[in-house]
Tab-separated table of C-alpha atoms and ligand atoms in Angstrom:
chain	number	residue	atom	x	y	z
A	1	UNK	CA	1.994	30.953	-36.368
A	2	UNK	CA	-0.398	28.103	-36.994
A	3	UNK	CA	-2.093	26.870	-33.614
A	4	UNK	CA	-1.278	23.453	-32.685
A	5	UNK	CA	-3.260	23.347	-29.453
A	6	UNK	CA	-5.696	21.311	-30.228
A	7	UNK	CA	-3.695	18.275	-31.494
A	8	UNK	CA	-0.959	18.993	-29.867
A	9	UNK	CA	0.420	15.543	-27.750
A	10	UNK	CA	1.571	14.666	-24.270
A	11	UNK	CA	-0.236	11.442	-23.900
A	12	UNK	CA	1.929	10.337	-21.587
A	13	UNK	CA	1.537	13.501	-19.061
A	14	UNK	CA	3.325	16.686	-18.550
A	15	UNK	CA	6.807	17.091	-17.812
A	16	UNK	CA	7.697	20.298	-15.646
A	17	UNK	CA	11.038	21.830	-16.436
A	18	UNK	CA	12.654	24.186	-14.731
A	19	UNK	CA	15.307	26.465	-16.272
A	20	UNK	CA	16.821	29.972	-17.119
A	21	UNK	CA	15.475	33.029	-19.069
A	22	UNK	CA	18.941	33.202	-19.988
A	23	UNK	CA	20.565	31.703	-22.199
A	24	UNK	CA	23.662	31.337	-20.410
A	25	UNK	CA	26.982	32.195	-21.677
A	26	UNK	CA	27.673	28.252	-22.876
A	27	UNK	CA	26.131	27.177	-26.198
A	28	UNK	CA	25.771	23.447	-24.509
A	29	UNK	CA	23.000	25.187	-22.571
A	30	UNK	CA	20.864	26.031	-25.142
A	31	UNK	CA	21.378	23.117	-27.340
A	32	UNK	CA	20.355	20.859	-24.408
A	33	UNK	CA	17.416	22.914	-23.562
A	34	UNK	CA	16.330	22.037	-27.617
A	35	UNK	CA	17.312	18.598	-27.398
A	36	UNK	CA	15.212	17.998	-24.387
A	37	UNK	CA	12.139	19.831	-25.959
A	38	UNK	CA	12.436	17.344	-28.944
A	39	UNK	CA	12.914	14.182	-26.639
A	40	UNK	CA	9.775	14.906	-24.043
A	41	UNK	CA	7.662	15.543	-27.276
A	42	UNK	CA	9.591	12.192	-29.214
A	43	UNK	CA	8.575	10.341	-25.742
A	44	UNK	CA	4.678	11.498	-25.801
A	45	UNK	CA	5.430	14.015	-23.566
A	46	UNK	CA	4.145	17.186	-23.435
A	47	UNK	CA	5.909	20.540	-21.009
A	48	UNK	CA	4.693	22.470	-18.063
A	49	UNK	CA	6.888	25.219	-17.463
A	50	UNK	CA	6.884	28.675	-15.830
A	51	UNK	CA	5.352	30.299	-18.887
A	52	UNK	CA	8.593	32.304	-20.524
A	53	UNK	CA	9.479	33.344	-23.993
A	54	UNK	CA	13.504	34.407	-23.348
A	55	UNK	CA	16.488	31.980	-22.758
A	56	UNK	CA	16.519	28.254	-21.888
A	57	UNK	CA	12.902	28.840	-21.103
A	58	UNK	CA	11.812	29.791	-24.656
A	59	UNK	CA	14.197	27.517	-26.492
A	60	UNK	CA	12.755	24.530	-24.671
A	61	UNK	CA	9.443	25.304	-25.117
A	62	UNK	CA	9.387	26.349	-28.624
A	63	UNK	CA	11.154	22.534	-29.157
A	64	UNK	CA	8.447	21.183	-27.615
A	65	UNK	CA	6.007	23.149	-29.636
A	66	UNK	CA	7.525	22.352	-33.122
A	67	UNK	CA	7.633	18.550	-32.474
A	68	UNK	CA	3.828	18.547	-31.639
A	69	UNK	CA	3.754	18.491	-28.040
A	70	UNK	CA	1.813	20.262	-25.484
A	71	UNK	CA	3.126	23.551	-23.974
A	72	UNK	CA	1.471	25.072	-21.059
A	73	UNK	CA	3.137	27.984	-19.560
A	74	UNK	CA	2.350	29.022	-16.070
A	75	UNK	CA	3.299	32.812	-15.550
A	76	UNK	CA	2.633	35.312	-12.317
A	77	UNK	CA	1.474	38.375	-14.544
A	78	UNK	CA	4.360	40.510	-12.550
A	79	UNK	CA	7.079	38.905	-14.392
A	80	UNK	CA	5.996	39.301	-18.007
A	81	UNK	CA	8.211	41.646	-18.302
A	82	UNK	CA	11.128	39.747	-17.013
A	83	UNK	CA	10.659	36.280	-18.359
A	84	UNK	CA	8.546	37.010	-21.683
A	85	UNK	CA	5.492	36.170	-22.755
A	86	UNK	CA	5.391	32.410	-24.099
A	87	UNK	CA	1.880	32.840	-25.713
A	88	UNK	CA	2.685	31.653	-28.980
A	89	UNK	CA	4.286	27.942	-28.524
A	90	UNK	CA	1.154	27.080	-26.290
A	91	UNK	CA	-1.437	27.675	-23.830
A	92	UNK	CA	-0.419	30.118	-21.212
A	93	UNK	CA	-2.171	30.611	-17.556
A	94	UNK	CA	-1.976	33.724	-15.673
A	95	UNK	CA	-1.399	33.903	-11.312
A	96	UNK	CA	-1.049	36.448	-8.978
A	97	UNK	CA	2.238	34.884	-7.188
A	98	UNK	CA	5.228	32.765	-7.097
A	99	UNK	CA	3.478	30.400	-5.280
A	100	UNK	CA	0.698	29.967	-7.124
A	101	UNK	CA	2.477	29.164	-10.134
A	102	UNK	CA	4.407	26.250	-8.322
A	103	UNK	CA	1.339	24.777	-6.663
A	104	UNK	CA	0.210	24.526	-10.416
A	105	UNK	CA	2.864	23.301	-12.194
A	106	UNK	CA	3.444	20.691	-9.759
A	107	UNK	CA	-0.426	19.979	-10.267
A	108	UNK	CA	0.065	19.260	-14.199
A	109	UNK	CA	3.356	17.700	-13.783
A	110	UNK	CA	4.357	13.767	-13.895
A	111	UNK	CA	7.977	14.722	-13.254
A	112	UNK	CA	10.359	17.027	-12.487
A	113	UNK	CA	13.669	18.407	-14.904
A	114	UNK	CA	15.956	20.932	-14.219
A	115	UNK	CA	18.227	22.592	-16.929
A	116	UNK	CA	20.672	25.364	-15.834
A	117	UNK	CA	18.922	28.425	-14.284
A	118	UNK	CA	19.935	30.738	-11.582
A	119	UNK	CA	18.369	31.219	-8.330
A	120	UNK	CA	14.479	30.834	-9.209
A	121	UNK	CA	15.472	28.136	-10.651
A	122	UNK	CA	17.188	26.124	-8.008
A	123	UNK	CA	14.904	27.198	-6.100
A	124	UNK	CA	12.150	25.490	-7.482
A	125	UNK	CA	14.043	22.060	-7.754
A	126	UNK	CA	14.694	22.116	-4.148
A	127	UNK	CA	11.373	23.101	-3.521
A	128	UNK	CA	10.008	19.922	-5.303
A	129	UNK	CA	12.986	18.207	-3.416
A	130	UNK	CA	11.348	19.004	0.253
A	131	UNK	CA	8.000	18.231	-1.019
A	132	UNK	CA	9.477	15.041	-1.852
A	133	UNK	CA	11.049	13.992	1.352
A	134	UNK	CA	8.143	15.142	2.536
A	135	UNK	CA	5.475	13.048	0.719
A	136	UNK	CA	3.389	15.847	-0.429
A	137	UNK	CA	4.660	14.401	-4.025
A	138	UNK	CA	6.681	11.388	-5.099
A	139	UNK	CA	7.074	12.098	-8.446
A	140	UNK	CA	10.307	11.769	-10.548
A	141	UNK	CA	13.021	14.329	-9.841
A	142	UNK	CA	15.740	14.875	-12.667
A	143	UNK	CA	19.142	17.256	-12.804
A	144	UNK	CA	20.230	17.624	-16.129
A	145	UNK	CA	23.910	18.196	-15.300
A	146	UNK	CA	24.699	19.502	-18.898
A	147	UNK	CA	28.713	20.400	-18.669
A	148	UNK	CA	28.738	20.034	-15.016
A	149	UNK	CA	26.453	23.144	-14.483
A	150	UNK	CA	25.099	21.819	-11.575
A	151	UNK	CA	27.698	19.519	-10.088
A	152	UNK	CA	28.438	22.063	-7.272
A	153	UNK	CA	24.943	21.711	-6.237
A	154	UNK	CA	25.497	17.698	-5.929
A	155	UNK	CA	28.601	18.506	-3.633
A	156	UNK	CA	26.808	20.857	-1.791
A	157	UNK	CA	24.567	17.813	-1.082
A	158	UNK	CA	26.581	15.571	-0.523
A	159	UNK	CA	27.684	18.168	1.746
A	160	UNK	CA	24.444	18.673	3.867
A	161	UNK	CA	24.295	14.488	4.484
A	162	UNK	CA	28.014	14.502	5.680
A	163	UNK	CA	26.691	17.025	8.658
A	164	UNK	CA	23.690	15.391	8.948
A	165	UNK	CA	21.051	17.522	7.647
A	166	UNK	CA	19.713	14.836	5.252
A	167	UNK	CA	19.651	11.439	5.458
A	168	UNK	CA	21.919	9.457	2.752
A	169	UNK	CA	18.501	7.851	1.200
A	170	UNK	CA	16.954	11.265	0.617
A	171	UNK	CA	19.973	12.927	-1.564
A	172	UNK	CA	18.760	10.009	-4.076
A	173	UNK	CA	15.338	12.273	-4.547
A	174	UNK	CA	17.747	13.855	-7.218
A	175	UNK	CA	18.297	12.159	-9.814
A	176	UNK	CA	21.828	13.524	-12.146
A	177	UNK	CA	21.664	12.948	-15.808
A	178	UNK	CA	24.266	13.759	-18.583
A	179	UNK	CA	22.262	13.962	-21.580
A	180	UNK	CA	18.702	15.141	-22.250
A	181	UNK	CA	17.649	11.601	-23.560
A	182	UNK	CA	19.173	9.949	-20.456
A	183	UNK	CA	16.914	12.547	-18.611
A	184	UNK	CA	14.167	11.521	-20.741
A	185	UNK	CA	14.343	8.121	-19.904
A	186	UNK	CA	14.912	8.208	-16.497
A	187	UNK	CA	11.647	9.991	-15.815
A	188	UNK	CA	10.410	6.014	-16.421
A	189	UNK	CA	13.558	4.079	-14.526
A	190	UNK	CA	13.876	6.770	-11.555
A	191	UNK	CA	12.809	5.296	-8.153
A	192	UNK	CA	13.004	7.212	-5.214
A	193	UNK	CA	13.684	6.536	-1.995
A	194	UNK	CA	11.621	4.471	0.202
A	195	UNK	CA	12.034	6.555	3.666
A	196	UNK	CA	10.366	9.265	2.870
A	197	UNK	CA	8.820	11.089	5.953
A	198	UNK	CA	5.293	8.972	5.886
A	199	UNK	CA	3.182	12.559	6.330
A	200	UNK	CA	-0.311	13.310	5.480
A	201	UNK	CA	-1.377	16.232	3.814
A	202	UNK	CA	-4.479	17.586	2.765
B	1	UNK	CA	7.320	26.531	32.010
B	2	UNK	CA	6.531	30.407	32.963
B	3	UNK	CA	5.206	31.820	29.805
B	4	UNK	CA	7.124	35.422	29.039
B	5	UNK	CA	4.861	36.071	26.120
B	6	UNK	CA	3.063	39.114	27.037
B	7	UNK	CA	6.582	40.539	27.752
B	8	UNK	CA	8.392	38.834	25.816
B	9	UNK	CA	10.608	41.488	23.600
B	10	UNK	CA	10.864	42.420	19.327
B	11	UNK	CA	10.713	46.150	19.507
B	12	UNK	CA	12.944	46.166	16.524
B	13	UNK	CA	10.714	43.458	14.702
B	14	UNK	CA	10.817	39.391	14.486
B	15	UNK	CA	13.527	38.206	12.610
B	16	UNK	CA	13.249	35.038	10.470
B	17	UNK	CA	15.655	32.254	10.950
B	18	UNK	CA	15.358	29.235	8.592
B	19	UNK	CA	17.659	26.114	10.236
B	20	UNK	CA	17.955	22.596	10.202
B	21	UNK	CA	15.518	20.622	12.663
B	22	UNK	CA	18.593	18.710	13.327
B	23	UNK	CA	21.422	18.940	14.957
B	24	UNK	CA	24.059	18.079	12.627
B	25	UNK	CA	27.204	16.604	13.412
B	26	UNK	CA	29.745	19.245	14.159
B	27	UNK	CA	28.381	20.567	17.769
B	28	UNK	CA	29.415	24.462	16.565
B	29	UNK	CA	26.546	24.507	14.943
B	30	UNK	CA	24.206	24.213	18.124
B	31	UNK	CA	26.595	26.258	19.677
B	32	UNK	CA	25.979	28.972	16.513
B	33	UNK	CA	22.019	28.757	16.848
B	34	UNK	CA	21.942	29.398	20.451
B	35	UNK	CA	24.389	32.574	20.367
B	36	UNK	CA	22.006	33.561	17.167
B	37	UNK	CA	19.103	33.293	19.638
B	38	UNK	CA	20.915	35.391	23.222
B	39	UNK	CA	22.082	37.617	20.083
B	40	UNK	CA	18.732	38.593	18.209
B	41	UNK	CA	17.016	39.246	21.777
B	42	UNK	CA	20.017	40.902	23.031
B	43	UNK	CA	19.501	43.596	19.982
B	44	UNK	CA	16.011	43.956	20.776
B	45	UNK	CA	14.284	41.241	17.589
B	46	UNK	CA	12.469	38.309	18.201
B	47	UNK	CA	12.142	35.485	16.086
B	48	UNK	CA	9.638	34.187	13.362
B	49	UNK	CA	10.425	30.723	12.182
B	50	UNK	CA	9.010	27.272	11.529
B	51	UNK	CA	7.895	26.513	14.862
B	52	UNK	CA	10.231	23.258	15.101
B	53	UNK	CA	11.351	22.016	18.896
B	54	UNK	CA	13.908	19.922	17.556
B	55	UNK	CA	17.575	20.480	16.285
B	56	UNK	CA	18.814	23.930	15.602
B	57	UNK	CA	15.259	25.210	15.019
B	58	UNK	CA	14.606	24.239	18.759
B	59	UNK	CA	17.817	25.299	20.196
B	60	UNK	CA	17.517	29.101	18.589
B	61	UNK	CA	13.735	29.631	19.621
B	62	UNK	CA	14.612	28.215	22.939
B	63	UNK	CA	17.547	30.711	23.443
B	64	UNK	CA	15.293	33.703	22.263
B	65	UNK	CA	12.798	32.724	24.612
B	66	UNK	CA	15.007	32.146	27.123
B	67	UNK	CA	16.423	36.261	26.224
B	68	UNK	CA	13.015	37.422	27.122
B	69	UNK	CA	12.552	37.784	23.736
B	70	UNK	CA	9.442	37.200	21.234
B	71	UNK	CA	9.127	33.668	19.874
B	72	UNK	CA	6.833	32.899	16.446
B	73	UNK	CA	6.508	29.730	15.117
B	74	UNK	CA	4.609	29.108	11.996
B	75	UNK	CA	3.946	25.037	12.035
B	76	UNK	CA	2.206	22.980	9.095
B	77	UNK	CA	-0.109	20.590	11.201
B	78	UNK	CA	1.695	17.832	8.747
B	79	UNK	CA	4.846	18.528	9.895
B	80	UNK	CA	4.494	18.361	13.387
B	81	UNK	CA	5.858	14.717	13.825
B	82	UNK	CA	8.357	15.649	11.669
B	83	UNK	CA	9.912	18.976	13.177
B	84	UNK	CA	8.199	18.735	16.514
B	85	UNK	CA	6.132	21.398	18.238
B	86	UNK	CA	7.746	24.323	19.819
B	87	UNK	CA	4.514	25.485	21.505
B	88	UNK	CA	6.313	25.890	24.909
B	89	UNK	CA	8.908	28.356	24.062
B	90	UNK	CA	6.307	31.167	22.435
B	91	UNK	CA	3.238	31.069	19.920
B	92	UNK	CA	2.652	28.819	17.186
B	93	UNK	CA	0.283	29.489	14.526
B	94	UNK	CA	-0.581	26.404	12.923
B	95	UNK	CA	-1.132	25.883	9.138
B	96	UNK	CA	-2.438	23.675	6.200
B	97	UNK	CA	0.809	24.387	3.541
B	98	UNK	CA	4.506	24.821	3.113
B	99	UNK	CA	3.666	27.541	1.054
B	100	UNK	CA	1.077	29.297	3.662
B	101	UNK	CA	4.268	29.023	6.530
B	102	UNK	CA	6.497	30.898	3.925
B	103	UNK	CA	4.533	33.471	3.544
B	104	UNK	CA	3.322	34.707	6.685
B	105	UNK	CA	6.800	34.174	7.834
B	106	UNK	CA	7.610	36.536	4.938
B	107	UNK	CA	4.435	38.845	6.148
B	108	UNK	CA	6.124	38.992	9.978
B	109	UNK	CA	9.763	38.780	9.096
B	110	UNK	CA	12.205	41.977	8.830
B	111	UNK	CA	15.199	40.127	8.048
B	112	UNK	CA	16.371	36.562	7.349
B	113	UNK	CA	19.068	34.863	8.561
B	114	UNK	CA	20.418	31.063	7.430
B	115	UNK	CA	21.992	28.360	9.999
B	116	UNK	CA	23.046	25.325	8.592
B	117	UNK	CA	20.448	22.927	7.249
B	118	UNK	CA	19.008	20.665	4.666
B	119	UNK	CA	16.503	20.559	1.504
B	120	UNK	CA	14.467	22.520	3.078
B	121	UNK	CA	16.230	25.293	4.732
B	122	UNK	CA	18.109	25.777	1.339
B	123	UNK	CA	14.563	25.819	-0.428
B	124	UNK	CA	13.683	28.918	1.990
B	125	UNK	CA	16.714	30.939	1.524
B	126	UNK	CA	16.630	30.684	-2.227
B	127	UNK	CA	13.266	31.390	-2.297
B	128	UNK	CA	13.565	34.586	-0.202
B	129	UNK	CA	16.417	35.247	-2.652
B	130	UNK	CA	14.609	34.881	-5.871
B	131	UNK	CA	11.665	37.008	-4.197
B	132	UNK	CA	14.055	39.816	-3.291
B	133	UNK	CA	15.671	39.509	-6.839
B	134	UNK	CA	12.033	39.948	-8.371
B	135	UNK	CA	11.247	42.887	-5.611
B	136	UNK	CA	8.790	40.880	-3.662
B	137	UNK	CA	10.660	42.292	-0.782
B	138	UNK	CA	13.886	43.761	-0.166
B	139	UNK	CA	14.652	42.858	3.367
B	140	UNK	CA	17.994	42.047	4.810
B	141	UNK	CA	19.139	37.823	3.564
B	142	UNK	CA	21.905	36.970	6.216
B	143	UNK	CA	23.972	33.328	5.457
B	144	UNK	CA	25.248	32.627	9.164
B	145	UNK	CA	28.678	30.455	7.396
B	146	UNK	CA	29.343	28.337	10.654
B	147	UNK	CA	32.569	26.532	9.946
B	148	UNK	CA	31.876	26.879	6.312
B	149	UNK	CA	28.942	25.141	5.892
B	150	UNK	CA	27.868	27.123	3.301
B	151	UNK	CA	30.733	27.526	1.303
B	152	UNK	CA	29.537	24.795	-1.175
B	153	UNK	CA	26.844	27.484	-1.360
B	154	UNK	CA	28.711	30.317	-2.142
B	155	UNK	CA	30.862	28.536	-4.922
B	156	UNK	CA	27.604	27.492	-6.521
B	157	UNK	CA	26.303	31.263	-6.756
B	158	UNK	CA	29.319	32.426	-8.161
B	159	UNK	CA	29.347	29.681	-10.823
B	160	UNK	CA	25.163	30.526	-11.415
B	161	UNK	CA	26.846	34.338	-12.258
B	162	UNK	CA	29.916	33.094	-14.813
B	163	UNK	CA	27.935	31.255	-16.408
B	164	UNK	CA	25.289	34.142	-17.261
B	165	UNK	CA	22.413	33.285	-15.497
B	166	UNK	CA	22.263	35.670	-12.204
B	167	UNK	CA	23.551	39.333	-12.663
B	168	UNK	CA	26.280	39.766	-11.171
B	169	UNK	CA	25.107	42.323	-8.345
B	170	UNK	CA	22.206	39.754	-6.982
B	171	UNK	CA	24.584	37.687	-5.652
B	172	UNK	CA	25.034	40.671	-2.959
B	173	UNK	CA	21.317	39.660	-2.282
B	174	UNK	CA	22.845	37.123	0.388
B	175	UNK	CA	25.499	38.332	2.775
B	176	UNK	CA	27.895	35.886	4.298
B	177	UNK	CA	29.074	35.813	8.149
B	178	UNK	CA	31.101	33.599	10.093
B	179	UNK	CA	29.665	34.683	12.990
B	180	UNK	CA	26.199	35.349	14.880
B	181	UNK	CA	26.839	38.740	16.472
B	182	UNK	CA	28.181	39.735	12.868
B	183	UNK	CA	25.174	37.759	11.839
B	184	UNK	CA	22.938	40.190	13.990
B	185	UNK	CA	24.550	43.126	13.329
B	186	UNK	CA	24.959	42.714	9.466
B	187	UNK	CA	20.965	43.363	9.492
B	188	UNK	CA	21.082	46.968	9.881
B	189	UNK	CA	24.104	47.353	7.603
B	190	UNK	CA	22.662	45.106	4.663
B	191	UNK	CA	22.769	47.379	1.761
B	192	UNK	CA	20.852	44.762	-0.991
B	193	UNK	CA	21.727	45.081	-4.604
B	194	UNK	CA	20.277	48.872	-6.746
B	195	UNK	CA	19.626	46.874	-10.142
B	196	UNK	CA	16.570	44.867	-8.922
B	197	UNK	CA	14.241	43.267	-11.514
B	198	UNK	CA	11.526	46.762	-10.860
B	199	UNK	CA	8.484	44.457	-10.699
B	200	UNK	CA	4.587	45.185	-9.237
B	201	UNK	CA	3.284	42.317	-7.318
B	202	UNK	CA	-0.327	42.695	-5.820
C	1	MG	MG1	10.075	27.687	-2.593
């Protein structure tokens, strides 16, 4: 495979994605994880992602890849065998842990998009969803709800607000998107809210 | 306040509660985190946790203490104004990160148990989740299902297994209860899922 590293483009930052190393038993899945590989790199963006070579998590980088845009993986060397390797659609960075592999892709990333994934996945987007609220990031944070994969997780906050666990203005930290070029172009449009916990961190 | 800590009891370990630092609306779920607390000491654990004083994170370490039993909190200095300090109902060991209080709650924890919460508190329970799915640990993940509040979650665990992207088995990683002595007891009756992902983490 000819190396496109070097010219490869995300002029316009990285875009962290979070998603499955399955493919999921719905086609939609996979075609959405390809369509929003060709819109980040149609937009000048390039991917940060957890590193993989299987599932959503391959299709959407290889997409990337083969429109010319930046991939960097970020993989804890324990889960090659789970996830893949993604070596060849990009530049791939090996941690020790879970954690250091969020720290970094939230380092590289200028937003946030989630495709369907199972629980490492959600996981992760509510992760970047607490840093949000609480201001260790304010960066853009997109669900794309392909087929209603994730609309039980938007009742199930709209759930926590209605007991009062979150305040109304924070369940807006997620943004829901139908399509993958709606989620493209919301990473521009998205605002957050404006209550954030005001916190400092170092 | 007379400080119990020298006595204060967790000859069966500290377990790790994650919880809202509010109250919530529906006063059961106080009512749930203080019978959580007279029920963990009353079966010889004490508690690890994030070292709130507020909401249900105050009103279980508060009810532990109050047991004679062991109280941990594990506080980000940033969060303080946030969560409040629980100082006076055991120690507090104060860190820099969100991801530093995970883990050492993970390092002191031999069992977790859920109470109703927020962004966060779901963040911590799927993270302890995806870690036990990826054999970071395999200790005991309790959902404490007060009035159903996390039904939503349930629903959304089975639909991340239909739709092909959590084996079927690792949604046993997370056992339900409706109540807190089943909560209690249900941690030395977990049996977790065989089929883990057989990883080597340093
Ligand atoms: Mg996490």
């Amino acid at each position: 495979m000819v190396s496109t590293t070097t010219t490869a483009v995300a002029e316009n930052g990285l875009v962290c994605v979070f998603c499955g190393s399955s493919d999921g038993r719905d086609p939609a899945y996979g075609e959405a994880a390809q369509a929003l590989g060709r819109a980040l790199a149609g937009s000048r963006y390039g991917l940060v992602y957890g590193g993989g070579g299987l599932g959503l998590m391959g299709r959407v980088a290889r997409a990337v890849h083969e429109s010319s845009g930046r991939v960097l993986g970020i993989m804890p060397r324990a889960l090659t065998k789970v996830e893949g390797c993604g070596e060849e659609v990009g530049e791939v960075v090996m941690v020790d842990s879970m954690h250091q592999r969020k720290s970094l892709m939230n380092d590289h990333a200028v937003a946030f998009i989630a495709l369907p994934g199972g629980f490492g996945t959600l996981e992760e987007l509510l992760e970047m969803t607490t840093w949000s609220q609480l201001s260790i990031h304010k960066k853009p944070i997109i669900v794309l709800n392909t087929n209603g994969y994730y609309s039980g997780l938007k009742n199930l906050i709209e759930h926590t607000v209605d007991a009062g666990f979150v305040r109304g203005a924070h369940k807006g930290i997620i943004q829901f998107c139908d399509t993958p070029e709606e989620a493209v172009a919301a990473i521009k449009t998205y605002t957050g809210p404006e209550d954030r916990h005001d916190l400092t961190w170092k």
